[in-house]
XYZ file of C-alpha atoms in Angstrom:
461
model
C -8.804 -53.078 -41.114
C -6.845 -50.365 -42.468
C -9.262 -47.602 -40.854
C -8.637 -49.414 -37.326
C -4.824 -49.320 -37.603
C -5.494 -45.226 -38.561
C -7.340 -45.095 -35.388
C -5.061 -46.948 -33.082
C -1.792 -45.260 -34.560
C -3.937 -41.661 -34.012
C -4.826 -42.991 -30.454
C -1.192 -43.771 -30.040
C 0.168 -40.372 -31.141
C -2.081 -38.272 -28.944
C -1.826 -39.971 -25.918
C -5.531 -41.010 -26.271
C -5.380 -44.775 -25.873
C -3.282 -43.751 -22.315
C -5.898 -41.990 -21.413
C -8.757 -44.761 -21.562
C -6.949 -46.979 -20.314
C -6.255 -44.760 -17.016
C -9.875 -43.927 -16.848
C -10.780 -47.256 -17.053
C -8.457 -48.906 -14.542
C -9.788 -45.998 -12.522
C -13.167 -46.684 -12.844
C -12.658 -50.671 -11.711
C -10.567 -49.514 -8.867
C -12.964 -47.173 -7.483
C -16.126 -48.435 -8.639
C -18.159 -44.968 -8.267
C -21.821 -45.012 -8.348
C -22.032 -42.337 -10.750
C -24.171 -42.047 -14.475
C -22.103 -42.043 -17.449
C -22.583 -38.278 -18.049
C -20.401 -37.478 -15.369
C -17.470 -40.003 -16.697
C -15.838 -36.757 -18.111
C -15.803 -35.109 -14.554
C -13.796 -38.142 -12.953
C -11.645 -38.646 -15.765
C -9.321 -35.210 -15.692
C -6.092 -35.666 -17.682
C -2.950 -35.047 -16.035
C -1.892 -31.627 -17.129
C 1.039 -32.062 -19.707
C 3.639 -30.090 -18.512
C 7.507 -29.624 -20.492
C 11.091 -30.831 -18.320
C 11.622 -26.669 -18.472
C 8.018 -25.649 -16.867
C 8.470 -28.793 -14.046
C 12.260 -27.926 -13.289
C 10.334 -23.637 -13.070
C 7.570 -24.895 -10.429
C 10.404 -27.083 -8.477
C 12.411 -23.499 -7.969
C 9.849 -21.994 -7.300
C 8.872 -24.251 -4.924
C 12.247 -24.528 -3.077
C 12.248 -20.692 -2.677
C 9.172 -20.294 -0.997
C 10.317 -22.549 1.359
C 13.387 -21.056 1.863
C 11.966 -18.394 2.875
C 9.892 -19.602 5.500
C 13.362 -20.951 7.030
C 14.090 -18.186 9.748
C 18.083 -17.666 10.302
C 17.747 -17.442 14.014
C 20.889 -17.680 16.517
C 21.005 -20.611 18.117
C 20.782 -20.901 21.813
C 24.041 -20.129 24.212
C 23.617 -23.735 25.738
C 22.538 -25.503 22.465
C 24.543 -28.451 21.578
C 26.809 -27.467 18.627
C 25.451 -29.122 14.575
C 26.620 -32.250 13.339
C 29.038 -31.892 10.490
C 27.257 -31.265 7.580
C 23.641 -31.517 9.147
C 21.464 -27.981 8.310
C 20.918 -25.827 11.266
C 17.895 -25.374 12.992
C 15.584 -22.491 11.976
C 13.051 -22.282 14.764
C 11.219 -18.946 15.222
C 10.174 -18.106 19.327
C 6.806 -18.424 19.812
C 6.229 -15.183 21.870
C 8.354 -12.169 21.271
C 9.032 -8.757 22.892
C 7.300 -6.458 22.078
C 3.543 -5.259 21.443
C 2.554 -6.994 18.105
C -1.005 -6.876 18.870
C -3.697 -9.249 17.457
C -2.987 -9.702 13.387
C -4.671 -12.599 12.780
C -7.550 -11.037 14.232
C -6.906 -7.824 12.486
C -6.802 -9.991 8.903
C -9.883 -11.636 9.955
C -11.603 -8.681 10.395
C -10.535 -7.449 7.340
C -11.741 -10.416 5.343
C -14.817 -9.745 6.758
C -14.964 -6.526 4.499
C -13.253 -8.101 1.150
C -10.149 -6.612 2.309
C -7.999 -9.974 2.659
C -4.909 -12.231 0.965
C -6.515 -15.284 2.560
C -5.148 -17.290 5.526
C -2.104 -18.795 4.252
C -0.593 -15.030 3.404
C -2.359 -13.690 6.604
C -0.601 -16.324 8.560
C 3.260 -15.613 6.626
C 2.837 -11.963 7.363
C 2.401 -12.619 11.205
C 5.534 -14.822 10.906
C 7.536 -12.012 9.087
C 6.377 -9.271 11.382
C 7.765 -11.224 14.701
C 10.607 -11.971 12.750
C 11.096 -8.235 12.555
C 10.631 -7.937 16.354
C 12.714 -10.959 16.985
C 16.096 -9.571 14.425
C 15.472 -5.918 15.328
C 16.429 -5.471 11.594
C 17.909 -2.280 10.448
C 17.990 -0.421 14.387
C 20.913 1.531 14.613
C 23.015 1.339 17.639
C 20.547 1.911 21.128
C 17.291 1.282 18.970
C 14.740 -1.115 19.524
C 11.395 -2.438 17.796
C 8.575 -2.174 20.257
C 5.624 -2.232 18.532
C 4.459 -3.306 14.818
C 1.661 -4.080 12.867
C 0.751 -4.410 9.306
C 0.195 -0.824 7.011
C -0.621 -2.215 4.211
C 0.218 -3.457 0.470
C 0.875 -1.320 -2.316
C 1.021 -2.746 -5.863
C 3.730 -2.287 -8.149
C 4.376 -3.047 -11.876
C 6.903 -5.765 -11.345
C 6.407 -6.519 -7.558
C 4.937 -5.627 -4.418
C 5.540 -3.971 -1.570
C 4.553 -4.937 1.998
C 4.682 -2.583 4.547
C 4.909 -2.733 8.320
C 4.121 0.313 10.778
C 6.799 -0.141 13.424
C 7.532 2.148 16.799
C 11.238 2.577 17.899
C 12.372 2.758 21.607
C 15.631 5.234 21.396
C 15.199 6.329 18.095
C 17.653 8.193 15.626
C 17.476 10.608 13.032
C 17.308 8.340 9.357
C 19.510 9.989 7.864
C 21.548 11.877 10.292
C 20.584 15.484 10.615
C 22.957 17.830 9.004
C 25.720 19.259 11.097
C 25.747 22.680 11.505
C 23.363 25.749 11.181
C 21.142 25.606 8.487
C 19.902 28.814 6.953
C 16.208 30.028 7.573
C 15.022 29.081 3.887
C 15.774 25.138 4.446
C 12.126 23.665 5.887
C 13.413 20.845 8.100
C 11.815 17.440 8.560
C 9.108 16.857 11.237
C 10.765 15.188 14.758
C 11.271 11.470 14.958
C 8.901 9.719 17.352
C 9.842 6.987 19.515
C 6.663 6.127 21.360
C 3.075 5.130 20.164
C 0.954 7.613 19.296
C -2.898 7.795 19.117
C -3.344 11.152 17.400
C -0.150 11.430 14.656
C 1.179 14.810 14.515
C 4.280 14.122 12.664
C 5.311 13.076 9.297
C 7.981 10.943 11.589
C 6.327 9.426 14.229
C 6.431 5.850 13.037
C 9.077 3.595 11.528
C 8.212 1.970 8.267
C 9.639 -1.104 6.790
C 9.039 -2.663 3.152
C 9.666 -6.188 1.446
C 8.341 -7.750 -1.490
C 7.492 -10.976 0.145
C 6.646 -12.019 3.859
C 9.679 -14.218 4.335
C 12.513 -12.022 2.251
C 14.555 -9.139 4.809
C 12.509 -6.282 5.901
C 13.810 -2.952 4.531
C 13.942 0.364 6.863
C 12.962 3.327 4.649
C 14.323 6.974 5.799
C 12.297 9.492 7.436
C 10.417 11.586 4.853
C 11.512 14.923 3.692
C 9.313 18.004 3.390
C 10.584 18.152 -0.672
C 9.663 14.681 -1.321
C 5.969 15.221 0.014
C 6.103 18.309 -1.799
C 7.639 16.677 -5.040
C 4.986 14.007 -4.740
C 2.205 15.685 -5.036
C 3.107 16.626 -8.569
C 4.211 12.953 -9.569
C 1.121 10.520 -10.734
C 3.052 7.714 -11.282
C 3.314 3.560 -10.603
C 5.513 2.055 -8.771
C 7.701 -0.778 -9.890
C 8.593 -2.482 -6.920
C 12.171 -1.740 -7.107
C 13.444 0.444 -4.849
C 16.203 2.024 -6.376
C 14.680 2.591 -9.803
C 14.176 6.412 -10.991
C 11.160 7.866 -10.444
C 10.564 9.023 -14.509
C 7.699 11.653 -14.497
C 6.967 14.775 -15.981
C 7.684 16.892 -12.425
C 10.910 15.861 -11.405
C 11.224 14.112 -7.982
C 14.297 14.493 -6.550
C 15.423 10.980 -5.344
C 14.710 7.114 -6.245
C 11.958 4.944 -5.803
C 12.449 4.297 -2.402
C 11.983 8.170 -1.442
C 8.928 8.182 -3.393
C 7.574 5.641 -1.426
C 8.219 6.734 1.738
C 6.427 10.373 1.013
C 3.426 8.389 -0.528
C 3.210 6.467 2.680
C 2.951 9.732 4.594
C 0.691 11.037 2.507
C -2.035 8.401 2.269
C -1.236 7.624 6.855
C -1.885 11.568 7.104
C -4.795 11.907 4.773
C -6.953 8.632 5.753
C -6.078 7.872 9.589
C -9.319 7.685 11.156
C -11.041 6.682 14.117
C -14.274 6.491 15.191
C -16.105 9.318 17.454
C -15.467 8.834 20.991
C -12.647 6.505 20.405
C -10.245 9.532 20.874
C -10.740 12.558 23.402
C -9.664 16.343 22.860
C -8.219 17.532 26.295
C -6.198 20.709 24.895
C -6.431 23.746 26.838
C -7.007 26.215 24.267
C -7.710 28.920 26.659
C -4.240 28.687 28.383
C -2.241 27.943 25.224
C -1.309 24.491 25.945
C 0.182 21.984 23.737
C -2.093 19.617 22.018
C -3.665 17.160 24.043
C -5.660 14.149 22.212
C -5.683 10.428 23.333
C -7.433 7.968 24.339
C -10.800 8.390 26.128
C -10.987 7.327 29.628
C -11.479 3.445 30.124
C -15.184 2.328 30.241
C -16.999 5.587 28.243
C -16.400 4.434 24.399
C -18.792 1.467 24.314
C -18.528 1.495 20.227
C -20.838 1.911 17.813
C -23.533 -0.305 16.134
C -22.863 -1.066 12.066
C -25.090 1.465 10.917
C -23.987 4.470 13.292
C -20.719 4.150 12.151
C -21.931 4.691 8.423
C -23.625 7.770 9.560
C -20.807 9.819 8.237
C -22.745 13.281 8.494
C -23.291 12.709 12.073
C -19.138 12.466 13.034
C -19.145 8.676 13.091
C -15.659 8.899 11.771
C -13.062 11.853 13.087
C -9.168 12.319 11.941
C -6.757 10.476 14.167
C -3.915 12.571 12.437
C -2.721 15.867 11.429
C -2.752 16.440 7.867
C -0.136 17.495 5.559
C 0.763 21.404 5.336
C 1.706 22.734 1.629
C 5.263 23.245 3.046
C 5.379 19.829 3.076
C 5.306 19.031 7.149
C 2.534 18.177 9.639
C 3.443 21.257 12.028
C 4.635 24.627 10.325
C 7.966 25.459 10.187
C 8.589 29.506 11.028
C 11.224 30.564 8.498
C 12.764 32.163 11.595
C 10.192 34.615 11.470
C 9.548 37.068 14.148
C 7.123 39.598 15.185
C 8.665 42.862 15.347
C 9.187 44.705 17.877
C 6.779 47.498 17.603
C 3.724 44.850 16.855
C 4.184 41.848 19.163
C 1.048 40.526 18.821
C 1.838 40.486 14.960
C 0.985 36.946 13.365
C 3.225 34.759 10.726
C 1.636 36.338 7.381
C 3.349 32.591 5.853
C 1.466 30.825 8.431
C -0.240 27.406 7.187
C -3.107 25.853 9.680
C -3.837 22.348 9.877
C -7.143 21.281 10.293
C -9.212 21.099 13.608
C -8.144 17.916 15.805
C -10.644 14.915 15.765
C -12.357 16.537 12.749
C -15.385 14.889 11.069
C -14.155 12.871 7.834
C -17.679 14.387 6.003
C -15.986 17.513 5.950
C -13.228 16.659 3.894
C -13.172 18.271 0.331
C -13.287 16.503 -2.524
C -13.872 19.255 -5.538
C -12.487 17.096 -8.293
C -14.292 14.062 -7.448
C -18.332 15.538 -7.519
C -18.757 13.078 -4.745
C -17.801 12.849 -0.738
C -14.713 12.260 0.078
C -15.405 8.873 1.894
C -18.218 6.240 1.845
C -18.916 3.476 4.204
C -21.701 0.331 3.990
C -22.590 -2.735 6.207
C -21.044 -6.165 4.920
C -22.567 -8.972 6.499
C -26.025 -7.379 7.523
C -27.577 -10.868 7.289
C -26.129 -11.836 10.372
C -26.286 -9.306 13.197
C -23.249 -10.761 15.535
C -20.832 -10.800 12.323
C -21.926 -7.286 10.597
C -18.916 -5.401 10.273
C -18.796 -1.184 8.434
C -15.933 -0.748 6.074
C -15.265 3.454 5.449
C -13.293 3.470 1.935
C -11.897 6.720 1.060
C -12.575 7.966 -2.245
C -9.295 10.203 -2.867
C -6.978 7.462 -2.143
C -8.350 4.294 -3.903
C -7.584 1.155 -1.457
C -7.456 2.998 2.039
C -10.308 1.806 4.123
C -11.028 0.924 7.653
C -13.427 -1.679 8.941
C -14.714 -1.504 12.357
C -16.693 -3.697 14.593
C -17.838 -2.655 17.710
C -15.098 -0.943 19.412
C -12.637 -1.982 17.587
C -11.087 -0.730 14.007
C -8.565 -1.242 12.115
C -6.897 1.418 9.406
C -5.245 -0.141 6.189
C -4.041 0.071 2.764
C -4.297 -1.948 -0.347
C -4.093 -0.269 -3.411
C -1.163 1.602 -6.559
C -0.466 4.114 -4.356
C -1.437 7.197 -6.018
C -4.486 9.866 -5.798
C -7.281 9.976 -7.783
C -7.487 12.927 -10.312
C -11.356 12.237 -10.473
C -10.872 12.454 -14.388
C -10.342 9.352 -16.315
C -6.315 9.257 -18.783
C -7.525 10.226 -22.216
C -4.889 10.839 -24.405
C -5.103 13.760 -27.299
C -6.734 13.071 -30.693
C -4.225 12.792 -33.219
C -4.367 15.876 -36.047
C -5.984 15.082 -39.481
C -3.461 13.975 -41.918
C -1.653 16.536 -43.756
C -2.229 16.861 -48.043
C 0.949 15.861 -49.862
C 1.423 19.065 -51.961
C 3.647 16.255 -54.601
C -0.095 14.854 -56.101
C -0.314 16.272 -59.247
C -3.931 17.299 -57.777
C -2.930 19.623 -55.364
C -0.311 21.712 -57.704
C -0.336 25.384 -57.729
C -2.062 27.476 -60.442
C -0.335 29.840 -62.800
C -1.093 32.892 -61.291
C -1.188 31.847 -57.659
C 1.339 33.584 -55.411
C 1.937 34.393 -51.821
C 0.138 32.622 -49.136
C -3.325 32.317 -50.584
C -1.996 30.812 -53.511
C -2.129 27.398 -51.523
C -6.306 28.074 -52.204
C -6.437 28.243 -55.346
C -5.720 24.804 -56.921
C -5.995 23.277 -60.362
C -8.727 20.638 -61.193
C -7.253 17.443 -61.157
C -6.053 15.923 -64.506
C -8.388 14.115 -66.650
C-alpha cells in the first residue's frame, strides 16, 4: 500500500498521471485502429513551455504580423475611420512599374536548392511592390521603375535582403562635390537611370537593403572607387547592422553600410552572367564607336538544352558586365592625362583594360583556388521537362545562376566575402619558456656571458 501511494504521489509530481489520462480519453474519443506499439506516436505531450517563453512567442508573433500590415494612404474618396477603429492596410494588387515574374524566379530557384520556401518567397514579392508602391527613399523627380530580388547576404546578428532597383530621373547619392576637383581624385562611375543588359557601371542600378521582408527598405549610396578599393583588402563578416565599424586589419574608410554597398558591386561585376546568344556584340570597333551590347534580335536565341549550358569550355556562359578596374571603377578614369603634343598617337602608360565584352566565364582566373573559376551540373535530370543547370561560382561562395531554357536568373545567397582558396589556420603557439628560478636550471660557477645560459648544474640530489 505504501509503494502505491509512492507511485501515485511520483505520478502526481511529474505530471505523469495527466498524461494517461489524456492519452486515454484520447484513445476512446478517437478510437484509432492502430497496434499498441504505435501508442507512443499518438500520445505526444504538450510541450511544457514557462509564462516568460509563451509571453516571447506571443511578441514575436504580433511583430510578424505587424509587419505584414502595409501603411498605405487611403483613397481620396474613401469614407473617413470610425473613431478608434484601425485603418485599413490594403496593398494594390498591380503596381507601376516592371517587377517582372518573382514567384517564378523563386520557383526556379528552388528548383536548384537555391530557395527560402514559399511563405518567404511570397513576403519578398509583397515587400518588393511595396517598394514600387512607397517609392521609398527617391529624392525629389525620382521614380522606381523596375525591381527584382539580388539576393541575401548573411550576417552575424541579422540579415540583409537586397533588392536591384532602376530609377527614372535619377540623382547623384550623395551629391557630387561642388567645384573642380583636382586630377588625383578618381571619381565614381555615372549613375544609371534606365535598365541595362550589359552593366558597365559600378552605378547603374539602385540597391536597397532590409533585414526582413515587411520592415522599411533602405537606399544605400552609390559606391565609391576607395571603398571597392578598400574592400578588397577587408575579409571580414558582416553583422547586419548598418552603421557598425567595419574592424579589420586594412582600414576601410566608412561604416558597415559602405562596406556593403562595394561588396555588392563587387560580387554584381564579378558573377553577372548570361548565357551565349542571350546577348549580342554590335560595337563598331573599326570606326571607334561606343560599346554596343544588348539584346539579340527577337526570335534567334532559342536557349539552350541542360547539358549545353554546362558546357562551360564551349562559351555556354559569357559576362553580362564589365568587371572591376584596380582603380576601383568599371571604365578608367584618365588622371587628366594627355598625349603630348609631339606624339599624338601616344597611349595612357596608367591605362587599365577591362576584359573583352560577352567573354567566356571558363576563362576567368582562379590561381588561388587550383580549380575553375565556375562549375555548373543538371538538377532534376530524372525528369526531362523540369531539368534545370545551376552555374555556381567558385570565387564568390553563394553566387549562382540557374537557367532553363531561355530563361536565367542571376542571384546571391551567401557571407559576402571572397574565397582566399586557403582554409583560417591560426599560428602554433611557441614552446613554453624554462623558468631560470628552478633550482635546476641555475648558473654554474664559472659560467659568464651569453653561453653561460649552456652550461647548467645537475640538478640537486
Amino acid at each position: 500500500m505504501a509503494t502505491a501511494d509512492k507511485m501515485q504521489a511520483m505520478m502526481k509530481e511529474t505530471g505523469l498521471d495527466k498524461y494517461l489520462k489524456e492519452t486515454v480519453l484520447g484513445l476512446i474519443e478517437k478510437q484509432p485502429i492502430v497496434s499498441p506499439d504505435t501508442l507512443e506516436a499518438i500520445a505526444v505531450p504538450a510541450p511544457v513551455t514557462t509564462p516568460e517563453e509563451d509571453a516571447e512567442r506571443i511578441a514575436s508573433l504580433k511583430q510578424r504580423i505587424q509587419l505584414m500590415k502595409k501603411d498605405v494612404p487611403p483613397a481620396a474618396d474613401a469614407p473617413p475611420p470610425e473613431e478608434g477603429a484601425e485603418p485599413e492596410y490594403i496593398l494594390p494588387v498591380e503596381v507601376e512599374g516592371d517587377l517582372g515574374d518573382v514567384l517564378a524566379d523563386f520557383k526556379l530557384l528552388e528548383r536548384a536548392g537555391v530557395g527560402f520556401g514559399k511563405p518567404a518567397s511570397v513576403r519578398m514579392h509583397l515587400a518588393l511592390k511595396m517598394l514600387m508602391h512607397r517609392n521609398q527613399g527617391a529624392q525629389e523627380g525620382e521614380k522606381i521603375v523596375r525591381a527584382r530580388s539580388w539576393g541575401k547576404v548573411l550576417g552575424l546578428e541579422r540579415d540583409y535582403m537586397i533588392a536591384e532597383v532602376v530609377m527614372e530621373g535619377r540623382q547623384p547619392m550623395p551629391p557630387l562635390p561642388e567645384g573642380e576637383q583636382p586630377p588625383s581624385v578618381v571619381p565614381r562611375d555615372a549613375v544609371g537611370d534606365s535598365f541595362a543588359d550589359f552593366v558597365t557601371s559600378s552605378n547603374q542600378f539602385v540597391y536597397y537593403v532590409c533585414n526582413t521582408p515587411g520592415e522599411d527598405w533602405t537606399r544605400l549610396p552609390d559606391v565609391q572607387p576607395e571603398h571597392i578599393r578598400a574592400a578588397r583588402l577587408v575579409q571580414r563578416a558582416f553583422t547586419g547592422v548598418l552603421s557598425a565599424n567595419v574592424s579589420s586589419k586594412a582600414p576601410f574608410p566608412g561604416k558597415e553600410l559602405e562596406y556593403l554597398r562595394a561588396q555588392i558591386a563587387r560580387i554584381a561585376h564579378d558573377t553577372r552572367i548570361a548565357p551565349r546568344g542571350h546577348l549580342v556584340d554590335a560595337t563598331d570597333y573599326e570606326g571607334g564607336g561606343d560599346l554596343a551590347v544588348g539584346q539579340s534580335e527577337e526570335g534567334t536565341f532559342h536557349g539552350l538544352t541542360p547539358l549545353e549550358m554546362c558546357d562551360l569550355r564551349n562559351k555556354a556562359w559569357v559576362h553580362a558586365a564589365h568587371d572591376l578596374l584596380p582603380q576601383g571603377r568599371a571604365s578608367y578614369y584618365g588622371y587628366g592625362w594627355a598625349p603630348p603634343d609631339d606624339k599624338p598617337d601616344a597611349k595612357d602608360p596608367r591605362l587599365e583594360k577591362n576584359r573583352p565584352p560577352l567573354q567566356s566565364i571558363h576563362l576567368d582566373p582562379a590561381p588561388h583556388l587550383g580549380a575553375p573559376a565556375w562549375s555548373a551540373h543538371v538538377c532534376g535530370g530524372l525528369a526531362p521537362e523540369y531539368a534545370c543547370t545551376v552555374v555556381r561560382s567558385n570565387l564568390w561562395p553563394g553566387a549562382c545562376t540557374v537557367g532553363q531554357g531561355y530563361t536565367f536568373v542571376n542571384y546571391y545567397v551567401g557571407n559576402g566575402c571572397q574565397t582566399t582558396g586557403t582554409m583560417f589556420a591560426p599560428a602554433m603557439a611557441w614552446a613554453v619558456a624554462k623558468d631560470v628560478d628552478h633550482p635546476e636550471y641555475a648558473r654554474g660557477p664559472k659560467a659568464n656571458g651569453i653561453c653561460g645560459d649552456l652550461n647548467l648544474e645537475p640538478p640537486p640530489p
